[in-house]
mmCIF file of C-alpha atoms in Angstrom:
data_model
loop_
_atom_site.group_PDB
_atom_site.id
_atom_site.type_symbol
_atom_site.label_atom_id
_atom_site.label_comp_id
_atom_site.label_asym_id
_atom_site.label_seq_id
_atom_site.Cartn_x
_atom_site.Cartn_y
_atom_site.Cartn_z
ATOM 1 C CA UNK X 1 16.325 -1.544 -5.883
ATOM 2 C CA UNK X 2 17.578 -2.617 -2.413
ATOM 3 C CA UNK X 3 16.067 -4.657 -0.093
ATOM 4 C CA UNK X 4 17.516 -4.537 3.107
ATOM 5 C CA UNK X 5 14.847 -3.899 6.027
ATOM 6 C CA UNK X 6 14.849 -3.430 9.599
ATOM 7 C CA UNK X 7 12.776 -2.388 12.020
ATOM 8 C CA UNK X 8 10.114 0.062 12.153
ATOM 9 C CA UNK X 9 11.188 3.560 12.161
ATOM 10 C CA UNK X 10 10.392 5.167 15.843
ATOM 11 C CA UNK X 11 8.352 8.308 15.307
ATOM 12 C CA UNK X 12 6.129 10.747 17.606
ATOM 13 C CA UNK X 13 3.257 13.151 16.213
ATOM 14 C CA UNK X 14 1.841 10.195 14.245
ATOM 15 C CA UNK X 15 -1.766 9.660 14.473
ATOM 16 C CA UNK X 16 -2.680 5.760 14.696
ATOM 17 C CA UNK X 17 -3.635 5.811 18.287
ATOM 18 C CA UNK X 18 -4.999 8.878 17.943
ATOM 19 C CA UNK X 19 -7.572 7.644 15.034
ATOM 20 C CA UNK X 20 -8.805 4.793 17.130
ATOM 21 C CA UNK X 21 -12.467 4.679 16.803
ATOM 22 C CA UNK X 22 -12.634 6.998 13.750
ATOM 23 C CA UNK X 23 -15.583 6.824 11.891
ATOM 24 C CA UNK X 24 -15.353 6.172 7.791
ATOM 25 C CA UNK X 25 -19.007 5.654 5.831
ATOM 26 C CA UNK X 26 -19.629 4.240 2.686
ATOM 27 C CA UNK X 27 -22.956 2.997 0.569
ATOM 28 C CA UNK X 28 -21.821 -0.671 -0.135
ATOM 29 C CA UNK X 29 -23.241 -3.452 -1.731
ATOM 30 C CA UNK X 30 -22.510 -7.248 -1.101
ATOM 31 C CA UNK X 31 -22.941 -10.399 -2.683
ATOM 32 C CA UNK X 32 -22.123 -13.970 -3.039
ATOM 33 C CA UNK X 33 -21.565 -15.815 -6.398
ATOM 34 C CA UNK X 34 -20.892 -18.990 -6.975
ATOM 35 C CA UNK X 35 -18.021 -19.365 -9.635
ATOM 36 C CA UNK X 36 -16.872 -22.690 -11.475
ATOM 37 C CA UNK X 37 -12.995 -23.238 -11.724
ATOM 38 C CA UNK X 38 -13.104 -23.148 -15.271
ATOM 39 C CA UNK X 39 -14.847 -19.602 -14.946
ATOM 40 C CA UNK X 40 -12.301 -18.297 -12.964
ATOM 41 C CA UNK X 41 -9.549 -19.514 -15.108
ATOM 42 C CA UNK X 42 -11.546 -17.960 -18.537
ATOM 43 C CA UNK X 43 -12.087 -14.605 -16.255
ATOM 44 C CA UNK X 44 -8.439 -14.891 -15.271
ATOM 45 C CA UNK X 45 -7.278 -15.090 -18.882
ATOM 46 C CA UNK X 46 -9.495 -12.052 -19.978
ATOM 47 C CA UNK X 47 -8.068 -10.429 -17.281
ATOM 48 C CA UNK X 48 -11.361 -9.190 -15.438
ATOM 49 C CA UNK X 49 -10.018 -10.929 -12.463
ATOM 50 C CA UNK X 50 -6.447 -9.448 -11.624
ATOM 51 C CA UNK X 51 -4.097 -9.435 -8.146
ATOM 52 C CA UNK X 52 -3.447 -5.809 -7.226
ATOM 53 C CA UNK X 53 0.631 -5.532 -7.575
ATOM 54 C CA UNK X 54 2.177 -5.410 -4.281
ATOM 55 C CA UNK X 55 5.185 -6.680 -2.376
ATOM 56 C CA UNK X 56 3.599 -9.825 -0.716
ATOM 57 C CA UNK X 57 2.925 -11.621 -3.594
ATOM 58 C CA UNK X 58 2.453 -15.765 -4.350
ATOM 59 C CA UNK X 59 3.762 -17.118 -0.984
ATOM 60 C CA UNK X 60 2.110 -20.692 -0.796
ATOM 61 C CA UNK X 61 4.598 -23.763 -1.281
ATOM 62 C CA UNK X 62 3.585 -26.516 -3.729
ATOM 63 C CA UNK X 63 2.633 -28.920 -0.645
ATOM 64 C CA UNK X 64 -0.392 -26.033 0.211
ATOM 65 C CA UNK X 65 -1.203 -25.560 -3.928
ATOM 66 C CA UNK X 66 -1.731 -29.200 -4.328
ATOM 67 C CA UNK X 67 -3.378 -29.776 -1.406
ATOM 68 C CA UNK X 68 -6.470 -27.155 -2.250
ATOM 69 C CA UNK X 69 -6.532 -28.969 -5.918
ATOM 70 C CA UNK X 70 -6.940 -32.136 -4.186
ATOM 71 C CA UNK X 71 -9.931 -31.144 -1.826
ATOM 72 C CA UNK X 72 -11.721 -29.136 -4.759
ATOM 73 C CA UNK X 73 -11.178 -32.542 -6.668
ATOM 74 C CA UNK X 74 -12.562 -34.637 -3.533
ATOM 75 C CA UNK X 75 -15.246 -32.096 -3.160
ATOM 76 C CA UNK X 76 -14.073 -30.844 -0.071
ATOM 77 C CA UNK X 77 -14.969 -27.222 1.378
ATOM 78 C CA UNK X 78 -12.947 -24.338 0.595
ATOM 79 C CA UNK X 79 -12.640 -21.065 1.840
ATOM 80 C CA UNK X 80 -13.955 -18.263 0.116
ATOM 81 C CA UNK X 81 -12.633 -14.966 -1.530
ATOM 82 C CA UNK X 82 -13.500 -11.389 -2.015
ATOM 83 C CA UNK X 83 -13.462 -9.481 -4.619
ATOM 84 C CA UNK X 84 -13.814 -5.830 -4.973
ATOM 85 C CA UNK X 85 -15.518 -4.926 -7.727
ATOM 86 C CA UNK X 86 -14.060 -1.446 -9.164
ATOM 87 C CA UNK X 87 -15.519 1.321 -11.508
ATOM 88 C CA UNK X 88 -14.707 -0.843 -14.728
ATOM 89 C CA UNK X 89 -16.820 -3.553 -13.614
ATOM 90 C CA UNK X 90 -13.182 -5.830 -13.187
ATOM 91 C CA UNK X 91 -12.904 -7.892 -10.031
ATOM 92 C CA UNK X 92 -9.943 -7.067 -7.761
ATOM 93 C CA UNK X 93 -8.690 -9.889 -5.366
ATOM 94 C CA UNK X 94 -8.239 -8.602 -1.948
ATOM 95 C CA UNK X 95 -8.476 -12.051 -0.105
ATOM 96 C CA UNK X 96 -7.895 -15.644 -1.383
ATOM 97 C CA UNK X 97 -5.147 -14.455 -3.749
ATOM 98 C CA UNK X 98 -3.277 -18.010 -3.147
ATOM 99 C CA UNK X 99 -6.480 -20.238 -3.425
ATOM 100 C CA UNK X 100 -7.153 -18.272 -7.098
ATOM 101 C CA UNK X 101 -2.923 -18.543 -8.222
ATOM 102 C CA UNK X 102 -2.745 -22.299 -7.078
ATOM 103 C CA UNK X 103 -5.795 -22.850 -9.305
ATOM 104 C CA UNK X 104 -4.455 -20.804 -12.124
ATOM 105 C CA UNK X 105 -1.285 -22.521 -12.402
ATOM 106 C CA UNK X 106 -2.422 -25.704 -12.078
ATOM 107 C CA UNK X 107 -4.636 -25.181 -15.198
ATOM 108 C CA UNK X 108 -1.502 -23.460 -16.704
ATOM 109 C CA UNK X 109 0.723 -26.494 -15.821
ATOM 110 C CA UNK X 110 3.782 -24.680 -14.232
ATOM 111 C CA UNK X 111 3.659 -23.775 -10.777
ATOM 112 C CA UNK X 112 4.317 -19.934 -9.435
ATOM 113 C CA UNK X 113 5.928 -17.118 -11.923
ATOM 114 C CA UNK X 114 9.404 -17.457 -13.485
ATOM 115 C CA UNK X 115 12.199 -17.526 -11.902
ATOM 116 C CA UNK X 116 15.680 -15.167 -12.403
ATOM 117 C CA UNK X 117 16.063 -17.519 -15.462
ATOM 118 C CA UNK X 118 12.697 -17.639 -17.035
ATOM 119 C CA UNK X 119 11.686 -20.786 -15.917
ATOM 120 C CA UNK X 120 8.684 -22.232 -14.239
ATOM 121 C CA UNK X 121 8.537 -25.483 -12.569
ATOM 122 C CA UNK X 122 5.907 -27.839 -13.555
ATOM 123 C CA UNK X 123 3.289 -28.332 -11.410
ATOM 124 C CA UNK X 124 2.890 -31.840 -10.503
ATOM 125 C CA UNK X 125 0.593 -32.460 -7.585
ATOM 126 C CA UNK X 126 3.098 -33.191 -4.387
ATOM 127 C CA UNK X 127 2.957 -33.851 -0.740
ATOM 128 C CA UNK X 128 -0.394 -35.459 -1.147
ATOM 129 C CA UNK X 129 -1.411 -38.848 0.716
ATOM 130 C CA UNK X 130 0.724 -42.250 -0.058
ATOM 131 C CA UNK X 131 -2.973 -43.742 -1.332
ATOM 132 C CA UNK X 132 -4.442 -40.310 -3.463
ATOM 133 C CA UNK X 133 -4.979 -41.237 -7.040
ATOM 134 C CA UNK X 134 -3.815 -37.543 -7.753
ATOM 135 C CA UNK X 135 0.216 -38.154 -6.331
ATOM 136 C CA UNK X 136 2.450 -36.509 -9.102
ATOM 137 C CA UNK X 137 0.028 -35.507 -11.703
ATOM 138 C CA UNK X 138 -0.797 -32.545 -14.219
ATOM 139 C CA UNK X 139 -4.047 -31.662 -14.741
ATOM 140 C CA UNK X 140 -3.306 -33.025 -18.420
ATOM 141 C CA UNK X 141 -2.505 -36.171 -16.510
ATOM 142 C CA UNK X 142 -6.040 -36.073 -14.718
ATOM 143 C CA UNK X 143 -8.499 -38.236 -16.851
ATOM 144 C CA UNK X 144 -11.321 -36.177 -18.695
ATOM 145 C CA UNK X 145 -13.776 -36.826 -16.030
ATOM 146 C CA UNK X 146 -11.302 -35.414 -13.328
ATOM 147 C CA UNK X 147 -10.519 -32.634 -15.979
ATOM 148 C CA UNK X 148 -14.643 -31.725 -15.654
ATOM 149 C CA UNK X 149 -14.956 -32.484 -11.627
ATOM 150 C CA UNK X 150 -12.442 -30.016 -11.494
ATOM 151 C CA UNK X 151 -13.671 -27.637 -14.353
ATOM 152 C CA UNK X 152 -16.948 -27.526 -12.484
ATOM 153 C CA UNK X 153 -16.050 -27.563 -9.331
ATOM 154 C CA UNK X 154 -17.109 -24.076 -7.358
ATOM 155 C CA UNK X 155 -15.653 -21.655 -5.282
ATOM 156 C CA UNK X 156 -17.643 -19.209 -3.564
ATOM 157 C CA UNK X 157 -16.643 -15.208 -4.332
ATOM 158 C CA UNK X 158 -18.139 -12.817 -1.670
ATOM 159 C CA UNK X 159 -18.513 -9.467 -4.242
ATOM 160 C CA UNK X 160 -18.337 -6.031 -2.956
ATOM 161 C CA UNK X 161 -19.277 -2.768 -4.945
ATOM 162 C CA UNK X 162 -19.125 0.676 -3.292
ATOM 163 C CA UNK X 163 -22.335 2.426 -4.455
ATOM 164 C CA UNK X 164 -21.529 5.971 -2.831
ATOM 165 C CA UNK X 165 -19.660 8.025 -2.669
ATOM 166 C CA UNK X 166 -19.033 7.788 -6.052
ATOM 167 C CA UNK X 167 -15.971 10.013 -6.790
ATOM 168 C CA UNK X 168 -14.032 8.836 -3.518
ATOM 169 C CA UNK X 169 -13.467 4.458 -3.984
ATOM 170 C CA UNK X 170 -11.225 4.310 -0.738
ATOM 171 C CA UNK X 171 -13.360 1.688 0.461
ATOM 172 C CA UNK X 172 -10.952 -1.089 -0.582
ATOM 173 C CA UNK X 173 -8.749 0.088 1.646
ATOM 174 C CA UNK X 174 -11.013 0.099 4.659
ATOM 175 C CA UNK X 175 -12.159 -3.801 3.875
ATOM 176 C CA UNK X 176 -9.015 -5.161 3.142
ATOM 177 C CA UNK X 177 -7.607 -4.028 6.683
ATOM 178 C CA UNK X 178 -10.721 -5.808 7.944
ATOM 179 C CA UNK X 179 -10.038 -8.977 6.307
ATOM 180 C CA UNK X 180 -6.270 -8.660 6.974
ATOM 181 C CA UNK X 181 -6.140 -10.722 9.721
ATOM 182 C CA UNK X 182 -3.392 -13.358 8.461
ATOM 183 C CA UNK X 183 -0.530 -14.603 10.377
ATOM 184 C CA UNK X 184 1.830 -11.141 9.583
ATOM 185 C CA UNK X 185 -1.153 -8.047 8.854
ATOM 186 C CA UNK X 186 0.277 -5.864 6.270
ATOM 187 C CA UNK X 187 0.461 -2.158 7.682
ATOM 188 C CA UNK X 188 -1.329 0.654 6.165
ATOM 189 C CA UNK X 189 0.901 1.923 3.533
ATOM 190 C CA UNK X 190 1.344 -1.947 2.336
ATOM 191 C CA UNK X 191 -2.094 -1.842 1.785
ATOM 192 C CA UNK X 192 -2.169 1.043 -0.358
ATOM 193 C CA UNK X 193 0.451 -0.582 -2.422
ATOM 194 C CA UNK X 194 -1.626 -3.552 -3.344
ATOM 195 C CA UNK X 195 -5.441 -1.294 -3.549
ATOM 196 C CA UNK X 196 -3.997 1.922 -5.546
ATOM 197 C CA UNK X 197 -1.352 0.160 -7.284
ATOM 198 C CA UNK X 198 -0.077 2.308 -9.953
ATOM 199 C CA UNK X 199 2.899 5.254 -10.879
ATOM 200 C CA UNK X 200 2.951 6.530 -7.504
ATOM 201 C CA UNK X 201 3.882 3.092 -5.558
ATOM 202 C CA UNK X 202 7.263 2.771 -7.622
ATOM 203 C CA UNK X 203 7.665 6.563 -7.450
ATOM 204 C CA UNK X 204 7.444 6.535 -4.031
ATOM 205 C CA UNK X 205 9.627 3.975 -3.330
ATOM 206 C CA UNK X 206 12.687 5.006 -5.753
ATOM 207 C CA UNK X 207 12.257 8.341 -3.394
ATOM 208 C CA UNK X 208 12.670 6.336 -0.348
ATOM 209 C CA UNK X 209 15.883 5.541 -1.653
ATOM 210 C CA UNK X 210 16.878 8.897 -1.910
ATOM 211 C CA UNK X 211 20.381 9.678 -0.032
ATOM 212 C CA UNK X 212 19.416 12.857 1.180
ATOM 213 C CA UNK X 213 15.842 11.423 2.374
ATOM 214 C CA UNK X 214 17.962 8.572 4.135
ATOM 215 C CA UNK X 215 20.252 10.580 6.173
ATOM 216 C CA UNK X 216 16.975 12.860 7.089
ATOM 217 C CA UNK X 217 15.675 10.117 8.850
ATOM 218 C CA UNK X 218 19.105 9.025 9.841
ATOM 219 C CA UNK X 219 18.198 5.662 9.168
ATOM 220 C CA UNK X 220 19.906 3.642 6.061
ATOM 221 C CA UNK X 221 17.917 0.319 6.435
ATOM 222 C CA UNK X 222 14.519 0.238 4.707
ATOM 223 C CA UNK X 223 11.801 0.063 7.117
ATOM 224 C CA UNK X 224 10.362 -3.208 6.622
ATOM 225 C CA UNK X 225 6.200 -2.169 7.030
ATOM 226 C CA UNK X 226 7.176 1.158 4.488
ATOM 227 C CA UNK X 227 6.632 3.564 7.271
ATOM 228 C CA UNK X 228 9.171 5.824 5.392
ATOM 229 C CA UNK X 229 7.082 5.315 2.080
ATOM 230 C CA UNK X 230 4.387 6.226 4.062
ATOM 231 C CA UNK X 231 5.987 9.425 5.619
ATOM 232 C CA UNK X 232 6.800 10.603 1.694
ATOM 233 C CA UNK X 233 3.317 10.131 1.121
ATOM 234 C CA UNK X 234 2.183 12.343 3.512
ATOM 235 C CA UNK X 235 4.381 15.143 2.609
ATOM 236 C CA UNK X 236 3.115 14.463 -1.364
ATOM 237 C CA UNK X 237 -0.186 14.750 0.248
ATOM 238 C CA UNK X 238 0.412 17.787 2.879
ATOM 239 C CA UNK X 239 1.983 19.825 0.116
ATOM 240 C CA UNK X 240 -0.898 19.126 -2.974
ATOM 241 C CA UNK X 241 -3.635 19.432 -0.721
ATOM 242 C CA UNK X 242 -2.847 20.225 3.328
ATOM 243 C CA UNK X 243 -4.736 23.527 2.627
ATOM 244 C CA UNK X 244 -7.759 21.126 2.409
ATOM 245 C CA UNK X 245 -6.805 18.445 4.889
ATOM 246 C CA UNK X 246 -9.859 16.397 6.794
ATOM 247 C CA UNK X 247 -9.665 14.217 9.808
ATOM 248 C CA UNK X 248 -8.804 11.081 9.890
ATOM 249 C CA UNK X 249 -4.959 11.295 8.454
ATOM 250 C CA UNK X 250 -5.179 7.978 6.996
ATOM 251 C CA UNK X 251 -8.216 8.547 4.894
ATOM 252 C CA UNK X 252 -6.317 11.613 3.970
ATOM 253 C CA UNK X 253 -3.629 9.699 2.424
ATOM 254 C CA UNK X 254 -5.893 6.774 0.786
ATOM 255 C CA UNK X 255 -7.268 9.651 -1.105
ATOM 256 C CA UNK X 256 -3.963 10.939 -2.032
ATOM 257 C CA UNK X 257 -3.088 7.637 -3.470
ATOM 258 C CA UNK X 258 -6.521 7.284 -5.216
ATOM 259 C CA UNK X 259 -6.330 10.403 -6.977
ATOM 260 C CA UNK X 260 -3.168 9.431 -8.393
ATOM 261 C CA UNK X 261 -3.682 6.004 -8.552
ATOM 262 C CA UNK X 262 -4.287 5.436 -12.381
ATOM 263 C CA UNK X 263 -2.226 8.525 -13.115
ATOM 264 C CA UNK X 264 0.574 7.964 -16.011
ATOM 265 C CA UNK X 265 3.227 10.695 -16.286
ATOM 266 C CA UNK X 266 1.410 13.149 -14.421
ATOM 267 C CA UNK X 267 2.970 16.079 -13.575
ATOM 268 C CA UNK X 268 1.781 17.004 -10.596
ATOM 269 C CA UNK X 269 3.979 14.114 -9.482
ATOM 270 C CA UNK X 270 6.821 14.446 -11.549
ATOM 271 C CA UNK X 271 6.964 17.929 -10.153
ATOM 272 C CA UNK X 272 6.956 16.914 -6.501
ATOM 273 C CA UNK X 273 10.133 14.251 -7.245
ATOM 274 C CA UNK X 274 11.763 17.099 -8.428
ATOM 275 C CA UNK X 275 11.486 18.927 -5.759
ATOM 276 C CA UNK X 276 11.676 16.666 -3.333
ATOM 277 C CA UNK X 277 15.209 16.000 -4.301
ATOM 278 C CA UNK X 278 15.727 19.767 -4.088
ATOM 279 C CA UNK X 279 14.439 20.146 -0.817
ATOM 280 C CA UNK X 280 15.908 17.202 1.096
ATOM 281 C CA UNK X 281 19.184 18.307 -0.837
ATOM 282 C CA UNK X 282 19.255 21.455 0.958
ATOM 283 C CA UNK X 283 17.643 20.701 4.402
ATOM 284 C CA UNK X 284 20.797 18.466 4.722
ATOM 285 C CA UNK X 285 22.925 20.886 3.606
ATOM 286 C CA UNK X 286 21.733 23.858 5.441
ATOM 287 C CA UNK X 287 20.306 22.153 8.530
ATOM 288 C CA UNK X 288 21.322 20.609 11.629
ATOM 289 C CA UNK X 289 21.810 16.145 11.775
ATOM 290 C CA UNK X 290 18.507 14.521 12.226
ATOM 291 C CA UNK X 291 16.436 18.169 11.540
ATOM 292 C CA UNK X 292 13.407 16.391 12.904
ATOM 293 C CA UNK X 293 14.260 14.387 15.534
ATOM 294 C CA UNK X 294 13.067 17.318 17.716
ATOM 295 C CA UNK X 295 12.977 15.549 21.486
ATOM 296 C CA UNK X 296 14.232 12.255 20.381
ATOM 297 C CA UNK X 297 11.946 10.385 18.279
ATOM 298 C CA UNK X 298 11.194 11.321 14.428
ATOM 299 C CA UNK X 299 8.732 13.944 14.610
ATOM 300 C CA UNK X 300 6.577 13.153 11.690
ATOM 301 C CA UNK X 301 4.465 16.623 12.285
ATOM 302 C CA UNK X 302 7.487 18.964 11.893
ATOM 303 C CA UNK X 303 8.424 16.984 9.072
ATOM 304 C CA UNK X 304 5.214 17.252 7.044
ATOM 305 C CA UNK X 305 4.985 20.651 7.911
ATOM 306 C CA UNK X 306 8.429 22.232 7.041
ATOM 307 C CA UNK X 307 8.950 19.918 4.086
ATOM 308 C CA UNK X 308 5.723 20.598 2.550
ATOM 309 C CA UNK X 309 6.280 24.452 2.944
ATOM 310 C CA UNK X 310 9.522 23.934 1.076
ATOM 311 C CA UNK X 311 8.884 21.749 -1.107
ATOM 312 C CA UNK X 312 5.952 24.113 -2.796
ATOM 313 C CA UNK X 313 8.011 26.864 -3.293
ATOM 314 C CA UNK X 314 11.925 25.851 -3.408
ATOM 315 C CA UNK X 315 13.260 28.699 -5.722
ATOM 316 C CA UNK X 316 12.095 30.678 -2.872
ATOM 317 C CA UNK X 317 14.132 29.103 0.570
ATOM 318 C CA UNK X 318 15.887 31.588 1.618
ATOM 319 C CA UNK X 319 19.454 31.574 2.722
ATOM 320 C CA UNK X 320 18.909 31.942 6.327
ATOM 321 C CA UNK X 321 16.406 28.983 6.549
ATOM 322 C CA UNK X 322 18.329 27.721 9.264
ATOM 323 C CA UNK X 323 17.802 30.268 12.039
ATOM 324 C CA UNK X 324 14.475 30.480 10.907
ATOM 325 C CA UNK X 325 13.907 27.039 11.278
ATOM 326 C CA UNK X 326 15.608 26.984 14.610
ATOM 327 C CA UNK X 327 12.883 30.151 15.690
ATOM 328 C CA UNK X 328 9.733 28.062 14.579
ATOM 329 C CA UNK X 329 10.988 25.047 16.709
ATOM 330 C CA UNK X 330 10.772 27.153 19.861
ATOM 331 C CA UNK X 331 7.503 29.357 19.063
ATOM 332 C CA UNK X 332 4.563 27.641 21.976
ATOM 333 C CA UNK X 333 2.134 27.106 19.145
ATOM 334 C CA UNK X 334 4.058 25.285 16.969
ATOM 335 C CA UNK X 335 5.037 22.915 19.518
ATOM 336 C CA UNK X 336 1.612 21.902 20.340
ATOM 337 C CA UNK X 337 0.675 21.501 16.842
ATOM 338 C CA UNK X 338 3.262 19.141 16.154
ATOM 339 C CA UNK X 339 3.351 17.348 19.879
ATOM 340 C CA UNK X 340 -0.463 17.468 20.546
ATOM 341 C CA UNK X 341 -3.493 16.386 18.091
ATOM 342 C CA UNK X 342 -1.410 16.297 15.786
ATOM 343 C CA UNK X 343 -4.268 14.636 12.970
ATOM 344 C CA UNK X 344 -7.347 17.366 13.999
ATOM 345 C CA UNK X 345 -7.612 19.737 11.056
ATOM 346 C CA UNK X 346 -7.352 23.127 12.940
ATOM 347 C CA UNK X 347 -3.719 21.849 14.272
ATOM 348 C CA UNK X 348 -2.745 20.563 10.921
ATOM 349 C CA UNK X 349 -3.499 24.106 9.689
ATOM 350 C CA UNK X 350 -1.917 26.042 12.233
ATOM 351 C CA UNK X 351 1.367 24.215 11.610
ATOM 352 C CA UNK X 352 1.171 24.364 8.170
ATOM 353 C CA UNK X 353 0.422 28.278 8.571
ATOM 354 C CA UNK X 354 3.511 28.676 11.226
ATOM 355 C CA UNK X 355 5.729 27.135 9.051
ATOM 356 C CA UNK X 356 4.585 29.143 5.885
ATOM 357 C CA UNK X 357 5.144 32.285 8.639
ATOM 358 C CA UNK X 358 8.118 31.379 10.029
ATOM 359 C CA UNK X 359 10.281 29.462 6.520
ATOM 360 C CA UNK X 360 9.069 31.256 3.869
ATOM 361 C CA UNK X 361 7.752 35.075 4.721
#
């Protein structure tokens, strides 16, 4: 898969700003335990702790791994984590990821995963203090009463448990952009990577790589915080449910990604890749360059609108979809539903409705 990124994409009708101050509830429950090293390890190897899969993965050096080792061995405060605890009882990192790896590959003896070879390096405390009794050792190396101080030591977990409501777990979401407050925040859609990890994230990403999708955007580069993953997204989400779309649009698409979070070969989704390619095939083949660049910018509002309308029915598009497109762009109402409030449900549902009218009738 490629990896060249750039810059973000620049794109109007999108609904950040506009969301400011939106209100989410949930019924949640928080608590502290206190957890050993050697409990952590044991929960790590039963796998009822686990790292939600997502781009940013183990990033610390072996200078920052060996240093944390060294305080927990000298007793020294350390940081806490949280864990979000899901519907199987399992307990989902979503801060302190490197405090729990460097502790887990210590244990393990090698330090981070395997390289293009299949080979770990072994992890060998480094970069500590000239006069530490700990300089350049295993923890096989440690003596048994090290082995125990370390074993024992604790590290405080801050648990959280959404209690209600019960059917809709897109709290994770909401907390980890609270706590994502590092030195470079991940952006909305790289959040949903790492909290609904599943089939979708890869299938939305092989899409971005579509050819057709690329010269849509008329952009080859990547973008480098997904906001193209996140603009496929919303058209997956705009065409399986924009009939029953709710304010705010990003709670809108954390519930798209929820619902198909856990999903294995699901066709509802292996329908909408097939389509997708049908769709974008033919908008580039029938429209004019950069369809939705409408007064400059990306217009991400025309784009959910018209592809999802297409994309439902694409046995349907009918031969003269260009004129017709060309007539929606310039009908009053449209325009303000893709220039103005473009995230408040009655717009969404006008658009969707003048582009049904307009594309499809």
């Amino acid at each position: 898969m490629a990896k060249n990124v750039d810059d973000e994409i620049e794109v109007e009708g999108d609904d950040e700003e506009e969301e400011i101050g939106t209100h989410v509830e949930f019924d949640i429950a928080t608590y502290p335990s206190d957890l050993t090293l050697g409990v952590i390890h044991e929960l790590w190897k039963d796998k009822d702790i686990t790292v939600p899969s997502f781009q940013r993965s183990f990033v610390w050096n072996i200078k920052q791994s060996s240093l944390l080792i060294e305080s927990f061995l000298l007793g020294l405060p350390v940081p806490q984590v949280f864990f979000y605890i899901d519907n199987e009882s399992k307990n989902l990192v979503i801060d302190g990821q490197q405090r729990i790896m460097s502790v887990i590959y210590f244990f393990e003896g090698y330090f981070g995963p395997e390289n293009m070879q299949g080979r770990r390096a072994v992890f060998r405390l480094t970069g500590l203090s000239e006069g530490s009794p700990y300089v350049g050792k295993r923890f096989t190396d440690l003596s048994s009463q090290d082995q125990r101080r370390l074993k024992g030591a604790v590290l405080r977990a801050v648990n959280i448990k959404q209690l209600a409501p019960a059917n809709q777990s897109t709290s994770m979401f909401h907390i980890f952009e609270r706590l994502n407050t590092g030195g470079t925040p991940l952006r909305p859609q790289e959040i949903r990577n790492c909290v609904f990890h599943g089939q979708l994230v890869e299938v939305l990403h092989e899409l971005n790589e579509d050819v057709d999708w690329r010269t849509i955007l008329a952009r080859k580069p990547l973008d480098k915080h997904q906001r193209d993953v996140e603009m496929i997204l919303r058209i997956f989400a705009m065409t399986e449910r924009g009939d029953d779309y709710e304010k705010p649009m990003k709670e809108f698409l954390n519930k798209q990604m929820k619902i198909h979070a856990k999903s294995k070969g699901s066709s509802k989704i292996e329908r909408f890749v097939e389509r997708f390619g049908e769709v974008t095939s033919i908008i580039v083949k029938q429209l004019n360059p950069k369809p939705f660049h409408v007064r400059g910018p990306l217009n991400l509002a025309a784009m959910d609108s018209v592809m999802s309308v297409l994309i439902r029915q694409p046995n349907k598009i009918p031969k003269d979809l260009k004129a017709r497109f060309e007539k929606l762009l310039v009908d009053d109402k449209y325009r303000n539903a893709i220039f103005f409030n473009t995230s408040d449900a009655s717009v969404v549902k006008e658009r969707l409705a003048l582009a049904e009218k307009y594309l499809m009738s």
